[in-house]
Coordinates of C-alpha atoms and ligand atoms in Angstrom, one line a residue:
M1 CA 0.0 -0.1 0.1
S2 CA 2.5 2.6 1.1
R3 CA 5.0 2.0 -1.5
R4 CA 2.5 2.4 -4.4
G5 CA 0.8 5.1 -2.6
H6 CA 4.0 7.0 -1.9
R7 CA 5.0 7.0 -5.7
K8 CA 1.5 7.9 -6.9
W9 CA 1.2 10.8 -4.5
R10 CA 4.8 12.2 -4.8
N11 CA 3.6 15.2 -6.9
E12 CA 3.4 17.9 -4.1
S13 CA 1.5 20.3 -6.5
D14 CA -1.5 18.1 -6.7
S15 CA -4.2 19.7 -4.6
T16 CA -6.2 16.7 -3.4
V17 CA -6.3 15.6 0.2
G18 CA -4.4 12.5 -0.6
V19 CA -1.1 14.2 -1.5
V20 CA -0.8 15.6 2.1
M21 CA -1.4 12.2 3.7
A22 CA 0.8 9.9 1.5
T23 CA 3.8 12.1 1.1
S24 CA 3.7 13.0 4.8
I25 CA 5.6 11.3 7.8
L26 CA 4.2 9.5 10.8
A27 CA 4.6 9.9 14.5
G28 CA 4.4 7.1 17.0
V29 CA 4.6 6.4 20.7
E30 CA 5.3 3.0 22.2
L31 CA 4.2 2.9 25.8
G32 CA 6.1 0.1 27.6
G33 CA 6.4 -1.1 31.1
T34 CA 9.8 0.2 31.7
K35 CA 10.3 2.8 28.9
C36 CA 8.3 4.8 26.3
V37 CA 9.7 5.5 22.9
C38 CA 8.6 8.4 20.7
V39 CA 9.3 7.9 17.1
L40 CA 9.1 9.9 13.9
A41 CA 9.4 7.9 10.7
T42 CA 8.4 7.7 7.0
P43 CA 5.7 5.5 5.7
T44 CA 8.4 3.1 4.7
G45 CA 9.5 2.6 8.2
E46 CA 12.7 4.8 8.1
I47 CA 13.1 6.2 11.4
L48 CA 13.9 10.0 11.4
A49 CA 14.0 10.6 15.2
Q50 CA 13.5 8.6 18.3
E51 CA 13.4 9.7 21.9
R52 CA 13.1 7.6 25.1
V53 CA 11.3 8.5 28.2
D54 CA 11.1 6.4 31.4
T55 CA 7.7 4.9 32.4
L56 CA 7.1 6.4 35.7
A57 CA 3.8 7.8 37.0
P58 CA 1.5 9.0 34.3
D59 CA 1.6 12.6 35.4
V60 CA 5.4 12.5 35.1
T61 CA 5.7 10.5 31.8
L62 CA 2.9 11.7 29.7
P63 CA 3.8 15.4 29.9
Q64 CA 7.3 14.4 28.7
I65 CA 6.0 12.5 25.8
K66 CA 3.6 15.4 25.0
A67 CA 6.4 17.9 25.0
I68 CA 8.4 15.7 22.4
L69 CA 5.4 15.3 20.2
H70 CA 4.4 19.0 20.3
Q71 CA 8.0 20.0 19.5
W72 CA 7.9 17.6 16.5
F73 CA 4.5 18.7 15.2
E74 CA 5.6 22.4 15.5
T75 CA 8.7 21.9 13.5
R76 CA 7.3 19.6 10.9
R77 CA 3.9 20.5 9.2
D78 CA 3.9 17.1 7.3
I79 CA 3.0 14.7 10.1
S80 CA -0.3 13.0 9.1
A81 CA -1.1 10.5 11.8
L82 CA -0.1 9.4 15.5
G83 CA 0.0 5.8 16.3
I84 CA 0.0 4.6 19.9
A85 CA 1.2 1.1 20.8
S86 CA 0.6 0.6 24.6
F87 CA 1.2 -2.0 27.3
G88 CA -2.1 -3.5 28.3
P89 CA -4.7 -3.9 29.2
V90 CA -6.1 -1.1 27.2
D91 CA -9.5 -0.4 25.5
V92 CA -8.8 -0.7 21.8
D93 CA -12.5 -1.0 20.7
K94 CA -13.2 2.2 18.9
A95 CA -16.9 1.7 19.4
S96 CA -16.5 1.5 23.2
P97 CA -17.0 4.6 25.4
G98 CA -13.7 3.6 27.1
W99 CA -11.7 3.6 23.9
G100 CA -8.2 4.7 24.6
K101 CA -8.2 4.2 28.3
I102 CA -5.8 1.9 30.2
G103 CA -7.6 -0.8 32.0
Q104 CA -6.9 -2.3 35.5
T105 CA -3.2 -2.4 35.9
P106 CA -0.9 -2.8 38.9
K107 CA 1.1 0.0 37.5
A108 CA 0.6 2.9 39.9
G109 CA -1.6 5.6 38.7
W110 CA -2.2 4.3 35.1
T111 CA -5.6 2.5 35.7
G112 CA -8.2 4.6 33.7
V113 CA -5.8 7.1 32.1
D114 CA -7.1 8.0 28.6
I115 CA -3.8 7.8 26.8
V116 CA -5.3 8.6 23.3
Q117 CA -6.9 11.8 24.5
E118 CA -3.8 12.7 26.6
L119 CA -1.3 12.1 23.7
S120 CA -3.3 13.3 20.7
A121 CA -5.1 16.3 22.0
G122 CA -4.0 19.5 20.2
L123 CA -2.0 17.7 17.5
G124 CA -4.7 17.9 14.7
V125 CA -4.1 14.5 13.3
P126 CA -6.0 11.2 13.6
A127 CA -4.8 8.8 16.3
V128 CA -4.8 5.1 16.3
L129 CA -4.3 2.7 19.2
D130 CA -3.3 -0.9 19.6
T131 CA -1.3 -3.0 22.0
D132 CA 2.5 -2.9 22.0
V133 CA 2.7 -6.4 20.8
N134 CA 0.1 -6.1 18.1
G135 CA 1.9 -3.0 16.9
A136 CA 5.3 -4.8 16.8
A137 CA 3.6 -7.7 14.9
L138 CA 2.2 -5.5 12.3
A139 CA 5.6 -3.8 12.0
E140 CA 7.2 -7.2 11.4
M141 CA 4.5 -7.9 8.7
R142 CA 5.0 -4.5 6.9
W143 CA 8.8 -4.3 7.2
G144 CA 10.5 -7.2 8.9
A145 CA 10.6 -11.1 8.9
A146 CA 6.8 -11.5 8.6
V147 CA 6.5 -9.8 5.2
G148 CA 4.2 -12.2 3.1
L149 CA 2.9 -13.9 6.2
A150 CA -0.7 -13.7 7.2
D151 CA -0.6 -16.0 10.1
F152 CA 2.1 -15.8 12.8
A153 CA 2.8 -14.8 16.3
Y154 CA 5.1 -12.1 17.8
V155 CA 6.1 -13.1 21.3
T156 CA 7.9 -10.7 23.8
I157 CA 9.3 -11.9 27.1
G158 CA 10.3 -8.8 28.9
T159 CA 8.7 -6.9 31.9
G160 CA 5.6 -8.8 30.9
V161 CA 4.8 -11.7 28.5
G162 CA 3.0 -10.3 25.4
V163 CA 1.7 -11.9 22.2
G164 CA 0.7 -10.3 19.0
L165 CA -1.3 -13.1 17.3
I166 CA -1.9 -12.4 13.7
V167 CA -4.6 -14.6 12.1
D168 CA -5.5 -13.9 8.5
G169 CA -3.4 -10.7 8.4
A170 CA -4.9 -8.9 11.5
P171 CA -4.4 -9.3 15.2
I172 CA -6.9 -11.4 17.1
C173 CA -9.6 -9.2 18.6
G174 CA -13.0 -9.8 20.1
F175 CA -14.5 -7.6 23.0
G176 CA -10.9 -6.5 23.4
H177 CA -7.2 -7.4 22.7
A178 CA -6.1 -10.9 23.6
E179 CA -3.7 -11.4 26.6
L180 CA -2.1 -14.6 25.9
G181 CA 0.7 -14.1 28.2
H182 CA -1.6 -14.6 31.1
M183 CA -2.8 -18.1 30.1
R184 CA -2.7 -20.8 32.7
I185 CA -0.3 -23.7 31.9
P186 CA 0.8 -27.1 33.5
R187 CA 3.8 -26.8 35.7
V188 CA 7.0 -28.8 35.7
A189 CA 6.4 -31.7 38.1
G190 CA 7.4 -30.8 41.6
D191 CA 7.6 -27.1 40.9
T192 CA 5.3 -25.3 43.5
W193 CA 6.7 -21.8 43.4
P194 CA 3.5 -19.7 43.4
G195 CA 4.4 -17.3 40.6
S196 CA 4.5 -13.4 40.5
C197 CA 1.3 -12.4 38.6
P198 CA -0.7 -10.2 40.9
Y199 CA -3.9 -11.6 39.2
H200 CA -3.1 -15.3 38.6
G201 CA 0.1 -16.3 40.4
D202 CA 1.6 -18.9 38.2
C203 CA 0.3 -17.8 34.8
V204 CA 3.0 -17.7 32.1
E205 CA 3.7 -14.0 32.9
G206 CA 4.0 -14.9 36.5
L207 CA 6.6 -17.7 35.8
A208 CA 8.7 -16.2 32.8
A209 CA 8.7 -12.4 32.7
G210 CA 11.8 -10.6 34.0
P211 CA 10.3 -9.5 37.5
S212 CA 9.2 -13.1 37.9
I213 CA 12.7 -14.5 37.3
I214 CA 14.1 -12.0 39.7
S215 CA 11.5 -12.7 42.4
R216 CA 12.0 -16.5 42.1
S217 CA 15.9 -16.3 42.0
G218 CA 16.3 -13.5 44.5
M219 CA 18.9 -11.8 42.3
R220 CA 19.3 -9.8 39.2
A221 CA 18.7 -11.9 36.1
S222 CA 22.0 -10.8 34.6
L223 CA 23.8 -12.6 37.6
I224 CA 22.1 -16.0 37.1
A225 CA 24.4 -18.6 35.5
T226 CA 23.2 -19.4 31.8
D227 CA 23.0 -23.1 32.8
D228 CA 21.0 -22.5 36.0
P229 CA 17.9 -24.8 36.1
I230 CA 15.7 -21.8 36.5
W231 CA 16.1 -21.3 32.7
T232 CA 14.5 -24.7 32.0
L233 CA 11.5 -23.7 34.2
V234 CA 11.2 -20.4 32.3
G235 CA 11.6 -22.1 28.9
H236 CA 9.1 -24.7 29.9
A237 CA 6.4 -22.1 30.7
I238 CA 7.0 -20.3 27.4
A239 CA 6.9 -23.6 25.5
Q240 CA 3.6 -24.5 27.2
M241 CA 2.1 -21.1 26.0
L242 CA 3.4 -21.7 22.6
H243 CA 1.9 -25.3 22.5
N244 CA -1.5 -23.6 23.1
I245 CA -1.0 -20.9 20.5
V246 CA 0.2 -23.5 17.9
L247 CA -2.9 -25.6 18.4
S248 CA -5.3 -22.6 18.5
A249 CA -4.1 -20.6 15.4
T250 CA -1.5 -22.9 13.7
P251 CA 0.8 -19.8 13.0
R252 CA 3.4 -20.3 10.3
R253 CA 6.1 -18.8 12.4
I254 CA 6.7 -17.7 15.9
F255 CA 8.9 -14.6 16.4
L256 CA 10.3 -14.6 19.9
G257 CA 12.0 -11.5 21.5
G258 CA 12.0 -9.1 24.4
G259 CA 14.7 -8.2 27.1
V260 CA 14.6 -11.7 28.8
I261 CA 15.0 -13.7 25.6
T262 CA 17.6 -11.2 24.1
A263 CA 19.8 -11.4 27.1
Q264 CA 19.3 -15.2 27.5
P265 CA 19.6 -16.7 24.1
Q266 CA 20.0 -20.2 25.7
L267 CA 16.4 -20.1 26.1
F268 CA 15.9 -20.8 22.4
P269 CA 17.0 -24.4 22.4
I270 CA 15.1 -25.1 25.6
I271 CA 11.9 -23.6 24.3
R272 CA 12.1 -25.5 20.9
R273 CA 12.9 -28.8 22.7
E274 CA 10.1 -28.3 25.3
L275 CA 7.5 -27.3 22.6
Q276 CA 8.4 -30.4 20.5
A277 CA 8.2 -32.7 23.6
S278 CA 4.8 -31.2 24.5
L279 CA 3.3 -31.3 21.2
N280 CA 4.5 -35.0 21.1
G281 CA 4.1 -35.3 17.3
Y282 CA 0.4 -34.7 17.5
V283 CA 0.5 -31.9 14.7
S284 CA 2.9 -31.9 11.9
S285 CA 3.7 -29.3 9.3
P286 CA 6.8 -28.5 7.2
E287 CA 7.0 -25.4 9.3
L288 CA 7.2 -27.0 12.6
D289 CA 9.6 -29.6 11.2
R290 CA 12.0 -26.7 10.7
I291 CA 11.8 -25.8 14.4
E292 CA 14.9 -23.4 14.3
E293 CA 13.3 -21.3 11.7
Y294 CA 9.9 -21.8 13.3
I295 CA 10.9 -20.2 16.6
T296 CA 13.1 -17.4 15.6
P297 CA 14.1 -13.8 16.7
P298 CA 12.1 -10.9 15.1
G299 CA 13.5 -9.6 11.9
L300 CA 13.4 -5.9 13.1
G301 CA 15.3 -6.9 16.3
T302 CA 15.0 -4.1 18.9
L303 CA 13.2 -1.8 16.3
A304 CA 10.1 -4.0 16.2
G305 CA 8.7 -2.2 19.3
P306 CA 9.3 1.4 18.2
L307 CA 8.1 0.7 14.6
G308 CA 4.9 -0.8 16.0
P309 CA 3.0 2.5 16.4
I310 CA 4.4 3.6 13.1
A311 CA 2.9 0.6 11.4
L312 CA -0.4 1.4 13.1
A313 CA -0.1 5.0 11.9
A314 CA 0.8 3.9 8.5
A315 CA -2.3 1.7 8.2
L316 CA -4.4 4.7 9.5
A317 CA -2.9 7.1 7.0
G318 CA -3.2 4.6 4.2
Q319 CA -7.0 4.3 5.0
A320 CA -7.3 8.1 4.9
T321 CA -5.4 8.4 1.6
R322 CA -7.5 5.7 -0.1
R323 CA -10.8 7.2 0.4
P324 CA -10.2 10.6 -1.3
A325 CA -8.2 9.0 -3.9
A326 CA -10.9 6.6 -4.9
V327 CA -13.3 9.7 -5.2
A328 CA -10.9 11.6 -7.2
Ligands
LIG1 P1 9.7 -3.9 28.3 O1 9.2 -5.4 28.5 O2 9.6 -3.2 29.5 O3 9.2 -3.3 27.1 P2 12.2 -5.3 27.5 O4 11.6 -6.1 26.5 O5 13.5 -4.6 27.3 O6 11.3 -4.1 27.9 O7 12.4 -6.2 28.8 C1 12.9 -5.7 30.0 C2 13.0 -6.9 31.0 O8 14.0 -7.6 30.6 C3 13.2 -6.3 32.4 O9 12.0 -6.6 33.3 C4 14.3 -7.3 33.0 O10 13.8 -8.1 34.1 C5 14.6 -8.1 31.8 N1 16.1 -8.4 31.7 C6 16.9 -7.4 31.5 N2 18.2 -7.8 31.5 C7 18.1 -9.2 31.7 C8 19.1 -10.3 31.6 N3 20.4 -10.1 31.6 N4 18.6 -11.5 31.8 C9 17.3 -11.7 31.9 N5 16.3 -10.8 31.9 C10 16.7 -9.5 31.7
LIG2 ZN1 -1.5 -13.4 35.0

């Protein structure tokens, strides 16, 4: 969409609405559990500017993000859309009165904050919202390792466990976005540690996210030996989640990233082995047979997150251009 649209609309002298949209650039905000990233990028995913803000209380963090956005919008007149990719839970249903608001979260002060209103007010461009992982998955589909794939999963193991599950080209979505990181799973025999999720105890996030590893081991994750048995427990929990995802949606590939995975690459072979053991040959596909390609790091690496809101904004700007163009 964007490539063709970009070429077609390159003529700045054309006076239709579409010119402004398709030749313009996009702004994005990725709201993460630890940090937020503001991004300015072209519709082809080339990052022009990127600024990081720590995720603290909303009355500290949001004004800092707004200041960055307003400075960009004042210096550049060609920004056509704002994408917001946020930690969950967040109301992503545009028809809902709560659209744009953060749901119940243990993050102090964030419950009920209207992030769309807060971040887009006064900018004069349309805004779009989805979860951080759905955004990252769509960025992988647009510019990364998932180009050409309509069914895949983007999984991140970081401060939380998040999954962007793309089915038939779009993130799965019902009354809200999915929260696959909180699924309950069978435990390793004899492992009775209660887990750290404030809602579910030993859900996947409660067993495999960074804070859970720190809580269970009593030390910084970076100090734990790479052959410590805790990594088998973490890998087992992630593999159990992947077992359920494989059987639910039969994704053609699973991209696995996030701070924990990036710092602990020894988890890859553990997860692949545990997944195969768990599936026990029940499903077979050429994709699953090539397990090293099947469970693989994201193509955009650490840029998958920041490009997430840009992918959302690109889709929104694309919609906005298509309508006037079709009329013209
Ligand atoms: P976020 O999930 O906040 O968007 P990241 O994906 O970068 O950010 O993940 C950050 C998490 O990674 C932190 O919660 C931390 O516990 C974990 N982490 C950082 N360094 C290591 C490490 N060396 N080993 C394991 N986990 C780590
Ligand atoms: Zn949970």
